[in-house]
Coordinates of C-alpha atoms in Angstrom, one line a residue:
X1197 CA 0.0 0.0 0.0
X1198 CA 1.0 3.6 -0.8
X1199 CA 0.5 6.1 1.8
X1200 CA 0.9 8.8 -1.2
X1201 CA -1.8 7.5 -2.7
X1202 CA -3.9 6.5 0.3
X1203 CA -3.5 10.5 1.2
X1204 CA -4.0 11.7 -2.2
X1205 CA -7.3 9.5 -2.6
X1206 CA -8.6 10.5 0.9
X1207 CA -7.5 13.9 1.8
X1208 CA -9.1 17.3 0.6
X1209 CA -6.7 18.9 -1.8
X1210 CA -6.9 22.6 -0.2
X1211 CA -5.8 20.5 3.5
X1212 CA -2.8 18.6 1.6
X1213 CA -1.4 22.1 0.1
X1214 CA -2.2 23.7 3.5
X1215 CA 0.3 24.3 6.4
X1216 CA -0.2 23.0 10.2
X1217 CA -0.7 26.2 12.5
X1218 CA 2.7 26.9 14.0
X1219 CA 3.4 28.1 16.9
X1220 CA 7.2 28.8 18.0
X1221 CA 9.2 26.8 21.0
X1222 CA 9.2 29.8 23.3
X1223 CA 11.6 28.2 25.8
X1224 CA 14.3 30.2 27.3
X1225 CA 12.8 33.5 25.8
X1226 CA 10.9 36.5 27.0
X1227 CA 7.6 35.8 25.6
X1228 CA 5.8 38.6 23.9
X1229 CA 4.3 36.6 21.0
X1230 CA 0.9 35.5 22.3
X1231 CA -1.1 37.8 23.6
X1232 CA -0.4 36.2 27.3
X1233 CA -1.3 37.9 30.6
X1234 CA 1.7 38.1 32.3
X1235 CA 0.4 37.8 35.8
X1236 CA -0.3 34.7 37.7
X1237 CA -3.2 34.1 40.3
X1238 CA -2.1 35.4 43.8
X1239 CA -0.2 32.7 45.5
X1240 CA -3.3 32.1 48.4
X1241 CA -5.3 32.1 45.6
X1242 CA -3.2 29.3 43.5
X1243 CA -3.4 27.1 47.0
X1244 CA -7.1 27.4 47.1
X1245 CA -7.9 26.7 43.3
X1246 CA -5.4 23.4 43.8
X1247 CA -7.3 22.4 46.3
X1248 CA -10.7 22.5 44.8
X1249 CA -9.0 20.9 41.4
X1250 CA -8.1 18.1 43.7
X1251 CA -11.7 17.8 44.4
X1252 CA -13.0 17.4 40.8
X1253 CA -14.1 14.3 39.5
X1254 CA -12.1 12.9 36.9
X1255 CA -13.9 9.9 36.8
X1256 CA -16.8 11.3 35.4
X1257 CA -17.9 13.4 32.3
X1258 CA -18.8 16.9 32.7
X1259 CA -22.1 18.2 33.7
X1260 CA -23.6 18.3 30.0
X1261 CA -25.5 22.4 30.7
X1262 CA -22.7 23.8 32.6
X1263 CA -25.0 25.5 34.3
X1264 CA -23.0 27.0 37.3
X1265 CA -20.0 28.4 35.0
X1266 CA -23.3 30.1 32.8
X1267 CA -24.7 31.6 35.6
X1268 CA -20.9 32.9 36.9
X1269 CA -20.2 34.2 33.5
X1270 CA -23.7 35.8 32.8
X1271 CA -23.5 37.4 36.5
X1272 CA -19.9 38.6 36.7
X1273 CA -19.2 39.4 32.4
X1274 CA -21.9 41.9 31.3
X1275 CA -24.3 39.3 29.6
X1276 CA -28.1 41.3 29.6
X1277 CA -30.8 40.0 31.2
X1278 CA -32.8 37.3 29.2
X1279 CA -29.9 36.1 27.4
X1280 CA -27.8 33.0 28.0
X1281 CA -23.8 31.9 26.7
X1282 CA -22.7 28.8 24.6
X1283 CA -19.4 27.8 25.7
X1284 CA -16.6 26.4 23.4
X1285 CA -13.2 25.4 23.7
X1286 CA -11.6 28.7 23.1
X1287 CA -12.6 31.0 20.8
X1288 CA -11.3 28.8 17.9
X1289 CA -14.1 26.5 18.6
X1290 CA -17.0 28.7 18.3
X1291 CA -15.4 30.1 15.3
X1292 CA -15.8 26.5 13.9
X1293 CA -18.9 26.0 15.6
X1294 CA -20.6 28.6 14.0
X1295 CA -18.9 28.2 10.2
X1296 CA -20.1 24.4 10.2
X1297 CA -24.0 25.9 11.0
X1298 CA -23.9 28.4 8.6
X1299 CA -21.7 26.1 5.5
X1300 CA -24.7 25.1 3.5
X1301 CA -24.8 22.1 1.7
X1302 CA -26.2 23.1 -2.0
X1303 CA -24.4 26.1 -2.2
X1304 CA -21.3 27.7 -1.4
X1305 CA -22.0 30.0 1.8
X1306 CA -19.7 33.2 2.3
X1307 CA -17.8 34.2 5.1
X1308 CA -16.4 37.4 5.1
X1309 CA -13.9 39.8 7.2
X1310 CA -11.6 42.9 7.3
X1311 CA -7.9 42.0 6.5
X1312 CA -5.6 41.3 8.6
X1313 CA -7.6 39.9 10.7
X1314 CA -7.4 36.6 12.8
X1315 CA -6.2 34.0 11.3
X1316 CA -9.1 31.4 12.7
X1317 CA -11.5 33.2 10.7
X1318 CA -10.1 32.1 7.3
X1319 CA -9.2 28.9 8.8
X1320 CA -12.8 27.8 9.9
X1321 CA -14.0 29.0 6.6
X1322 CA -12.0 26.7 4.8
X1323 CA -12.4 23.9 6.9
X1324 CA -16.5 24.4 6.9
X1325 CA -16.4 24.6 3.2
X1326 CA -17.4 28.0 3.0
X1327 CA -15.6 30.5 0.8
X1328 CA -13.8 33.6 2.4
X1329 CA -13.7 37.1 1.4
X1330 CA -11.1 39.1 3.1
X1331 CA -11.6 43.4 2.3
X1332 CA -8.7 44.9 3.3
X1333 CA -7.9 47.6 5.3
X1334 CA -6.8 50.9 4.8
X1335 CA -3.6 52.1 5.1
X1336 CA -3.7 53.4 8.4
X1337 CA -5.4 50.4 9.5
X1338 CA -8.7 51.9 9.9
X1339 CA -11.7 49.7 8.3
X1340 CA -12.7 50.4 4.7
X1341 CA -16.8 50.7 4.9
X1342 CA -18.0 51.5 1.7
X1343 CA -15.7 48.2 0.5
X1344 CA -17.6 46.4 3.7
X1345 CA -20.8 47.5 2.3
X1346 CA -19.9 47.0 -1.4
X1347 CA -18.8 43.4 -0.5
X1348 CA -21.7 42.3 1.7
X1349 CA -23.9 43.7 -1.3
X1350 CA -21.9 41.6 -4.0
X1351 CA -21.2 38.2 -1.7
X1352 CA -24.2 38.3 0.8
X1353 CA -21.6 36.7 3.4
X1354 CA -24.0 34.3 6.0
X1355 CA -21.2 35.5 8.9
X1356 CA -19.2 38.5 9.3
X1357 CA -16.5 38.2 11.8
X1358 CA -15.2 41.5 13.1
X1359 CA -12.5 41.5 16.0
X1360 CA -13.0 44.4 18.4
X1361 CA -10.4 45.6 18.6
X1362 CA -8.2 43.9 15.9
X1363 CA -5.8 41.0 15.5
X1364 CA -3.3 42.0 14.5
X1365 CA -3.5 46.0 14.5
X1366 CA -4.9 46.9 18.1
X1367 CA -7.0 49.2 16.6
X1368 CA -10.6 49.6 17.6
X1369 CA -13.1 49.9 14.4
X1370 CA -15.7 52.6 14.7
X1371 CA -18.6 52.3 16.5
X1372 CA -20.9 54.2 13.8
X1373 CA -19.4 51.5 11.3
X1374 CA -20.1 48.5 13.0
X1375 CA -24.1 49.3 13.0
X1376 CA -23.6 50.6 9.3
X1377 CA -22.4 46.7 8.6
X1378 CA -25.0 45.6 11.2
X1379 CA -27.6 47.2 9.4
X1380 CA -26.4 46.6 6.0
X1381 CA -26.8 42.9 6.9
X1382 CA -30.0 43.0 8.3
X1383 CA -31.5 39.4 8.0
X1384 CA -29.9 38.2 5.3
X1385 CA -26.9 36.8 7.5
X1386 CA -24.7 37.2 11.1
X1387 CA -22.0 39.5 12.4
X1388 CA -20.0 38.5 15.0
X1389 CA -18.1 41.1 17.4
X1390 CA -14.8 39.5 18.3
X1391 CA -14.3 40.9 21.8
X1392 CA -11.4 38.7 22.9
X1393 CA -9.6 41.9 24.0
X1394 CA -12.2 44.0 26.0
X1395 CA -10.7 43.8 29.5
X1396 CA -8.3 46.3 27.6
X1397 CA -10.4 48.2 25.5
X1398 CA -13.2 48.7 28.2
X1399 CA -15.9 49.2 25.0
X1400 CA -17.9 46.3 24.1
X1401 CA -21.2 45.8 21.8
X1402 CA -22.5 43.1 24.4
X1403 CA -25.0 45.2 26.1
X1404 CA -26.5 45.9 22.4
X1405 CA -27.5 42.8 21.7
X1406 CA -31.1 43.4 22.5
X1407 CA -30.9 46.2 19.8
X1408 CA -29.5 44.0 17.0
X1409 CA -31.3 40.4 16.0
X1410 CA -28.4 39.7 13.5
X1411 CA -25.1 40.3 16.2
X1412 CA -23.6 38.2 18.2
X1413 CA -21.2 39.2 20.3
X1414 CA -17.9 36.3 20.9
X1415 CA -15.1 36.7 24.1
X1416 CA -12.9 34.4 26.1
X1417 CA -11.3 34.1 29.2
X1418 CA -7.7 33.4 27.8
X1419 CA -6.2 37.3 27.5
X1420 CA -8.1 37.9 30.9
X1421 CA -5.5 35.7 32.0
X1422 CA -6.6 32.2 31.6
X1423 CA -5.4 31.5 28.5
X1424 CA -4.3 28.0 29.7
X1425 CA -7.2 26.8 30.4
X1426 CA -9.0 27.1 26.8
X1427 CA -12.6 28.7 27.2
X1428 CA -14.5 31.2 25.2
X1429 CA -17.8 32.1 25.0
X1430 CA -20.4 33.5 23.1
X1431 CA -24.0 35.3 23.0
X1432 CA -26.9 36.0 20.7
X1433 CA -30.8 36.1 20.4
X1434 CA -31.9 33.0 22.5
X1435 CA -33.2 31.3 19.2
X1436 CA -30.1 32.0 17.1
X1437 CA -28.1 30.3 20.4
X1438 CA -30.3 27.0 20.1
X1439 CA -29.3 26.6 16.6
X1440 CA -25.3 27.1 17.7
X1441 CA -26.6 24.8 20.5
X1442 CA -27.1 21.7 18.2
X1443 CA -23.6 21.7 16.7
X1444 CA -21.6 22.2 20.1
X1445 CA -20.0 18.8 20.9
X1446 CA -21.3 17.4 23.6
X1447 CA -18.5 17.9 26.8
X1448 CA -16.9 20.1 24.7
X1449 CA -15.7 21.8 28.6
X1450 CA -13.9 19.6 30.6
X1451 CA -14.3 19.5 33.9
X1452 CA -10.8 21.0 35.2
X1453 CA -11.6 23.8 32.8
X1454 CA -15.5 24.2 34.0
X1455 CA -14.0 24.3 37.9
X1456 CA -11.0 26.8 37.1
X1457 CA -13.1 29.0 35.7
X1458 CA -15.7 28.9 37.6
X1459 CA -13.1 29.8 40.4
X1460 CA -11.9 32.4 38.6
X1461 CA -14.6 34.5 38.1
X1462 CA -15.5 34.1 42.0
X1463 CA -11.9 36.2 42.0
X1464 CA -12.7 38.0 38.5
X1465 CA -11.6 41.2 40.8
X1466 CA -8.1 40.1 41.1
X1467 CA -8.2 39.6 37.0
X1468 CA -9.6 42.9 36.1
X1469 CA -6.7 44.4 38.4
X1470 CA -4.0 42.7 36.5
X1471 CA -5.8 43.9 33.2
X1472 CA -5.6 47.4 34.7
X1473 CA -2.2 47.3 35.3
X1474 CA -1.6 46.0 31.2
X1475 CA -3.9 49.3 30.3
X1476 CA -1.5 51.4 32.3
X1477 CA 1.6 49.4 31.0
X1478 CA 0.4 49.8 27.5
X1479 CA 0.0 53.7 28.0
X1480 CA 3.7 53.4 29.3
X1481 CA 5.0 51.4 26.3
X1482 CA 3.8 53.1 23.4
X1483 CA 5.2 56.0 24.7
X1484 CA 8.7 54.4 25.1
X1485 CA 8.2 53.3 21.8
X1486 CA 7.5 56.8 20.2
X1487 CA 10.3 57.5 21.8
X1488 CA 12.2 55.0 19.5
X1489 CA 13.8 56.8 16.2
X1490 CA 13.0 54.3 12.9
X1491 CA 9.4 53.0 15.2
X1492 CA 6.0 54.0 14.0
X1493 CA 3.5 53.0 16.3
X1494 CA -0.4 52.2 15.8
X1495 CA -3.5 53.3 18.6
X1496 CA -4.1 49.9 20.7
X1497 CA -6.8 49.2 22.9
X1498 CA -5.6 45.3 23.2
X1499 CA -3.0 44.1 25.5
X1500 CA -0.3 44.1 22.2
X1501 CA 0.8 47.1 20.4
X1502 CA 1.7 47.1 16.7
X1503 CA 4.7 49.0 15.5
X1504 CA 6.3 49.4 12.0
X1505 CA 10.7 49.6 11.7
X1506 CA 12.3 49.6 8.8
X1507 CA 13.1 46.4 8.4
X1508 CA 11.0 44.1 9.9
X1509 CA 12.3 40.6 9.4
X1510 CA 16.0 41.8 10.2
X1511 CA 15.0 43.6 13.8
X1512 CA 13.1 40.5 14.2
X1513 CA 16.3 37.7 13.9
X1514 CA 18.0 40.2 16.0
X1515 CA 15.7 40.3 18.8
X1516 CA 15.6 35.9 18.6
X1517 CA 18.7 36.0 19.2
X1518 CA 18.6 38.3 22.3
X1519 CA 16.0 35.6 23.1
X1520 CA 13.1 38.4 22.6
X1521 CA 9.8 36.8 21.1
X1522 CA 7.7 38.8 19.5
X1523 CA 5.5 38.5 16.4
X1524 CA 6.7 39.4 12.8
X1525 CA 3.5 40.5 10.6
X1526 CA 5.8 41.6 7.9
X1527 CA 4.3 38.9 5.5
X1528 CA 0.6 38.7 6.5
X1529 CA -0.5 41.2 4.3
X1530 CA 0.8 44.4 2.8
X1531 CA -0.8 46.9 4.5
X1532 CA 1.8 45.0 7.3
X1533 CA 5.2 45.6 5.8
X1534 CA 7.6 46.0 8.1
X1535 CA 5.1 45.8 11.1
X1536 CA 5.6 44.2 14.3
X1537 CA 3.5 42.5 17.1
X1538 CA 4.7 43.0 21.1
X1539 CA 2.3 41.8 23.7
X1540 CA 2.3 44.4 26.7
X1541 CA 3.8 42.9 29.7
X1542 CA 5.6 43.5 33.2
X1543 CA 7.9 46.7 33.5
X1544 CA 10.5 44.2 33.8
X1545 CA 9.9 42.2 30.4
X1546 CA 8.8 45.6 28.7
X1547 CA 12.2 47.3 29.6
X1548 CA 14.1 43.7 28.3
X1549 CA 12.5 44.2 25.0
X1550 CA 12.8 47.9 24.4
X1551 CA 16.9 47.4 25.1
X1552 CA 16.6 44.2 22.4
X1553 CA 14.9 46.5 20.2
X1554 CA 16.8 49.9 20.8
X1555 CA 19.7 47.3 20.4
X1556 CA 18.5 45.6 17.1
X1557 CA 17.9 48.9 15.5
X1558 CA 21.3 49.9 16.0
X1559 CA 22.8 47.2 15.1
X1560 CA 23.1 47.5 11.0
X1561 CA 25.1 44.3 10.6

């Protein structure tokens, strides 16, 4: 038998020619790829959640309604009244959970985004069998509406994903644009609000939901600073929710996950104190950045801020090997030339990567 041939007669095409999602062996490095919070759970805190993870039960499957972690995260995270949550596995999950509803079967259903955006959406499309429209940004980074508009007019997308604020540019899009798309869409298909980074940017289209039938409105725990423990969630009109509900794997939480979080947001002050200190570190770092001759940097209201140098890919192999990681966008897409990714961390891990980059600028060999 001839696994070359096995493969070939059994595996999609577009997944052969495709690439696995990488992600880099951080070890040894200062990390400032992923987005990470920094902080860790006080250390009376970390002794009390070990204990009750000692409690779980292992043994059995989780509780299929993970009812308690709903009512923590509709209590404590801004849900409105009358409206419940569908939990996934990340946000990566509810991204596919929601392309494989809305992938029809007789025809070829569209998803469509601003680009750059996260790569997940494109991903999920692909992997649905729906086909992806990315409309660019403009230059600045700012989102193009009347090619928004002009595109869900031509491709009548069934989701619109748009991540407030942006992967990979920080940026938050405007409010008055958002409803424009909202509107435009009306009930011909979904938009979804990517809110993965509102601890940082303190604006979120959650509590509009009641306003708009067509929005739903996706976070997750993981930049709060849970990212290790894999849950996102998402809400919408109770009736559109069902329909996400009969796609959701069943279990999909496990039950180390359901307990952590659900510990978690009984301490969700301590989290929203570390994000405070990330918003105050941010301020600090773009200035220290603008400080920088050769850096251009871009408005962030994320926990990362995006910078341009004029050469990204050689700054970046200088700052590996000053075992610095941070995120080269160079070659995502144009509008990114020469742009780089930093996550905001501590003042300690901030000041190590503005030597390494101060350094990597000035070195020309």
């Amino acid at each position: 038998m001839s696994l070359d041939s096995l493969i070939a007669n059994t595996i999609r095409p577009d997944v052969r020619s495709d690439k696995s999602y990488h992600v880099p062996d951080a070890s040894g490095f200062v990390k400032l790829d992923a987005m990470e919070n920094p902080y860790q759970l006080p250390e009376d805190l970390r002794r009390e959640l070990g204990n009750r993870l000692a409690e779980v039960a292992l043994n059995r499957y989780p509780a299929a309604a993970y009812g308690p972690l709903k009512e923590r995260i509709r209590a404590k995270l801004g849900i409105p009244a009358g409206y419940d949550v569908l939990l996934g596995n990340g946000s990566d999950e509810l991204i596919a959970i929601m392309a494989a509803t809305c992938a029809w079967q007789d025809r070829r259903a569209v998803m469509l985004a601003p680009v750059p955006a996260f790569v997940m959406f494109q991903r999920s499309a692909q992997v649905a069998g729906m086909d992806f429209v990315g409309v660019p940004l403009k230059a600045d980074l700012t989102l193009d509406l009347p090619a928004m508009l002009a595109a869900i007019e031509q491709h009548r997308p069934a989701l619109i994903f748009l991540a407030y604020p942006n992967n990979p540019t920080g940026n938050l899009f405007d409010t008055a644009d958002i409803e424009a798309i909202l509107r435009a869409q009306g009930d011909r298909g979904l938009v979804v609000v990517d809110e993965a980074y509102e601890p940082f940017a303190q604006q979120s289209f959650m509590p509009r939901l009641p306003e708009f039938g067509n929005l739903i409105v996706m976070r997750t725990l993981s930049k709060l600073g849970l990212a290790g423990i894999r849950l996102g969630y998402m809400s919408a009109a109770p009736s559109l929710l069902e329909q996400f509900e009969k796609v959701r794997p069943p279990y999909n939480i496990n039950v180390m996950t359901q307990a952590a979080a659900e510990f978690a947001l009984d301490h969700v002050d301590v989290l929203n104190e570390q994000a405070r200190l990330l918003r105050e570190q941010r301020t600090a770092l773009a200035a220290a950045l603008a400080g920088v001759p050769g850096v251009q940097v871009f408005p962030s209201a994320a926990n990362f801020i995006t910078i341009r140098v004029p050469d990204a890919d050689s700054v970046h192999a200088k700052l590996v090997s000053r075992k610095i990681l941070i995120k080269n966008l160079s070659k995502m897409h144009s509008v990114l030339t020469n742009c780089l990714r930093v996550t905001v961390s501590t003042p300690d891990e901030n000041a190590a990567f503005l030597d390494a980059l101060r350094a990597s600028l000035a070195d020309r060999s």
